[in-house]
Amino acid sequence: FDKWSVLTDWMLVLDVIIVACGWFEIIMNAANVTQFGFRGSIKVTRVLRLVRIFRLIRLLRRVRTLKELHKLATMMATCMRTLLWCFLLCFVVMTGWAMLIVEVVHPIMQEMMARDGTLFSSCEFCSGATSDVMSANLLLFKTVIAGDSWGQIAVPIITEHPATAIIFVGSQLTIVFGVVNLIVAVVVVRCWLRFLSASTRTAPDNSP
């Protein structure tokens, strides 16, 4: 029996995290530490109480009628690391396009706003959306991934400077049709490999 094998049981690890958060909450309450970071707007106790919700996952293992839901939760847990790397890749690609937006689109946008002050008056976010990399990242997430008013900024700028279509259309193609679809494909392959591995372990050995 390997003493480190218990660390591979994600339900046991989840129980340890829940118990540790419970004790941490008790210590924080005893020390009168109720707030931290984020300008004191989030309380430690409220955050730690949310961890207790994960105890409901134990129902997935005990109630047989939730067998399919248990499979979904298990597959979600197995591909979580893959999802994190995929999200990191998506952020890197978005940051590359955001840097281009700041360097190329922002001066054009400032020039257009100087000529017509009412150009983006109906959008408070638009005026500073291309001023820095993180704002441009938020712009790409808002317009490309979430699909919220893509043409509100892109169409006027492309109309004024058609060459900027390379940035707006290129980001749309690479992020939506490239990275996002790649994430779906990788997650499907990961779950399929997990299924094949589980089927191989549970298959009866018919060898003589």
XYZ file of C-alpha atoms in Angstrom:
208
model
C 0.000 0.000 0.000
C 1.457 3.338 -1.083
C 0.946 5.994 1.560
C 0.937 8.700 -1.104
C -1.853 7.019 -3.077
C -4.473 8.766 -0.932
C -3.519 12.028 -2.614
C -4.928 10.716 -5.898
C -8.440 10.482 -4.398
C -9.900 13.872 -5.303
C -12.843 13.416 -2.930
C -10.448 12.968 -0.007
C -8.456 16.008 -1.112
C -11.704 17.986 -1.320
C -12.626 16.938 2.232
C -9.214 18.040 3.484
C -9.606 21.442 1.800
C -13.086 21.918 3.279
C -11.908 21.016 6.800
C -8.848 23.270 6.459
C -11.024 26.179 5.325
C -13.363 25.557 8.264
C -10.498 25.735 10.749
C -9.106 28.796 8.983
C -12.495 30.475 9.322
C -12.551 29.714 13.059
C -9.063 31.174 13.479
C -9.957 34.290 11.490
C -13.087 34.850 13.587
C -11.133 34.352 16.805
C -8.489 36.845 15.639
C -11.155 39.358 14.532
C -9.841 39.289 10.966
C -12.970 39.661 8.875
C -11.774 41.434 5.749
C -8.910 41.192 3.313
C -7.857 42.688 -0.021
C -10.134 43.966 -2.730
C -10.504 47.204 -0.758
C -12.160 45.345 2.107
C -15.247 44.552 0.071
C -15.025 40.762 0.432
C -15.161 39.059 3.791
C -13.035 36.034 4.591
C -15.874 34.191 6.300
C -18.180 34.606 3.318
C -15.541 33.227 0.958
C -14.812 30.238 3.199
C -18.497 29.421 3.603
C -18.729 29.025 -0.161
C -16.261 26.127 0.054
C -18.823 24.125 2.038
C -21.028 23.990 -1.053
C -18.580 21.490 -2.541
C -19.687 18.960 0.076
C -22.766 18.430 -2.072
C -20.481 16.658 -4.544
C -20.445 13.678 -2.164
C -24.065 13.060 -3.123
C -22.868 12.165 -6.586
C -21.092 9.114 -5.187
C -23.811 8.000 -2.784
C -26.981 8.408 -4.836
C -27.028 5.824 -7.605
C -29.702 7.637 -9.577
C -27.169 10.435 -10.175
C -24.757 8.135 -11.955
C -24.701 10.178 -15.154
C -24.189 13.395 -13.195
C -21.309 11.746 -11.340
C -19.701 10.849 -14.663
C -20.052 14.427 -15.874
C -18.486 15.780 -12.677
C -15.633 13.271 -12.883
C -14.915 14.140 -16.511
C -15.028 17.836 -15.642
C -12.489 17.268 -12.865
C -10.152 15.289 -15.123
C -10.062 17.985 -17.795
C -9.771 20.919 -15.392
C -6.006 21.174 -15.819
C -6.434 21.035 -19.592
C -8.999 23.839 -19.389
C -6.632 26.003 -17.344
C -3.871 25.633 -19.951
C -6.369 26.328 -22.740
C -7.557 29.491 -21.004
C -3.935 30.560 -20.599
C -3.372 30.034 -24.332
C -6.491 32.056 -25.103
C -5.266 34.874 -22.849
C -1.846 34.882 -24.545
C -3.407 35.095 -28.017
C -5.780 37.834 -26.872
C -2.885 39.753 -25.333
C -0.991 39.630 -28.633
C -3.940 41.140 -30.485
C -4.489 43.620 -27.636
C -0.931 44.901 -28.019
C -1.579 45.480 -31.723
C -4.804 47.310 -30.895
C -2.992 49.615 -28.452
C -0.155 50.364 -30.877
C -2.171 50.697 -34.107
C -5.855 51.275 -33.348
C -5.564 53.591 -30.331
C -3.894 56.517 -32.201
C -6.477 56.197 -34.987
C -9.298 56.158 -32.474
C -7.912 59.228 -30.681
C -7.676 61.079 -34.003
C -11.279 60.178 -34.897
C -12.551 61.271 -31.468
C -10.648 64.576 -31.780
C -12.456 65.301 -35.062
C -15.872 64.171 -33.841
C -16.379 64.280 -30.085
C -19.757 62.575 -30.308
C -18.451 59.517 -32.168
C -18.432 57.189 -29.146
C -20.522 59.332 -26.814
C -23.109 56.582 -26.380
C -20.476 54.151 -25.077
C -18.604 55.077 -21.899
C -16.246 52.106 -22.181
C -15.325 52.706 -25.822
C -13.305 55.902 -25.298
C -10.669 54.140 -23.180
C -11.041 50.607 -24.544
C -7.827 50.811 -26.578
C -5.727 52.895 -24.188
C -3.853 49.999 -22.545
C -3.337 46.274 -23.013
C -5.696 45.070 -20.282
C -8.505 47.356 -21.491
C -7.949 46.034 -25.012
C -8.058 42.499 -23.607
C -11.394 43.294 -22.007
C -12.557 44.757 -25.320
C -11.630 41.558 -27.154
C -13.317 39.380 -24.544
C -16.433 41.574 -24.637
C -16.738 41.771 -28.410
C -15.124 38.594 -29.753
C -15.746 35.904 -27.144
C -18.938 37.251 -25.548
C -20.171 38.667 -28.875
C -21.329 41.941 -27.346
C -21.559 44.789 -29.902
C -18.574 43.798 -32.051
C -19.238 46.518 -34.609
C -19.646 49.370 -32.147
C -15.921 50.150 -32.261
C -14.715 48.010 -35.158
C -17.072 49.211 -37.902
C -16.396 52.983 -37.605
C -12.637 52.406 -37.405
C -12.585 49.941 -40.318
C -14.689 52.332 -42.370
C -12.214 55.133 -41.700
C -9.077 52.976 -42.032
C -9.789 49.720 -43.932
C -6.349 48.301 -43.100
C -7.406 47.902 -39.448
C -9.746 45.120 -40.595
C -6.691 42.872 -40.425
C -6.646 43.348 -36.643
C -10.373 43.157 -35.938
C -11.202 40.362 -38.376
C -7.927 38.550 -37.636
C -8.620 38.525 -33.901
C -12.128 37.238 -34.581
C -10.865 34.389 -36.777
C -7.932 33.325 -34.592
C -9.742 33.499 -31.250
C -13.221 32.212 -32.146
C -12.510 29.831 -35.029
C -9.032 28.930 -33.827
C -8.432 28.985 -30.081
C -11.998 28.456 -28.833
C -12.647 25.555 -31.192
C -9.244 24.141 -30.294
C -10.217 24.252 -26.613
C -13.376 22.274 -27.351
C -11.411 19.718 -29.388
C -8.750 19.277 -26.693
C -11.360 18.841 -23.949
C -13.221 16.236 -26.020
C -9.994 14.317 -26.702
C -9.042 14.482 -23.025
C -12.408 13.108 -21.917
C -12.259 10.402 -24.593
C -8.797 9.301 -23.436
C -10.083 9.219 -19.871
C -13.001 7.062 -20.987
C -10.693 4.663 -22.849
C -8.405 4.433 -19.827
C -11.335 3.652 -17.519
C -12.723 1.083 -19.969
C -9.345 -0.647 -20.188
C -9.082 -0.927 -16.408
C -12.611 -2.308 -15.965
C -12.518 -4.691 -18.944
C -12.361 -8.384 -17.909
C -9.171 -10.230 -18.681
C -10.085 -13.156 -20.970
C -6.531 -14.321 -21.504
C -5.956 -18.028 -20.724
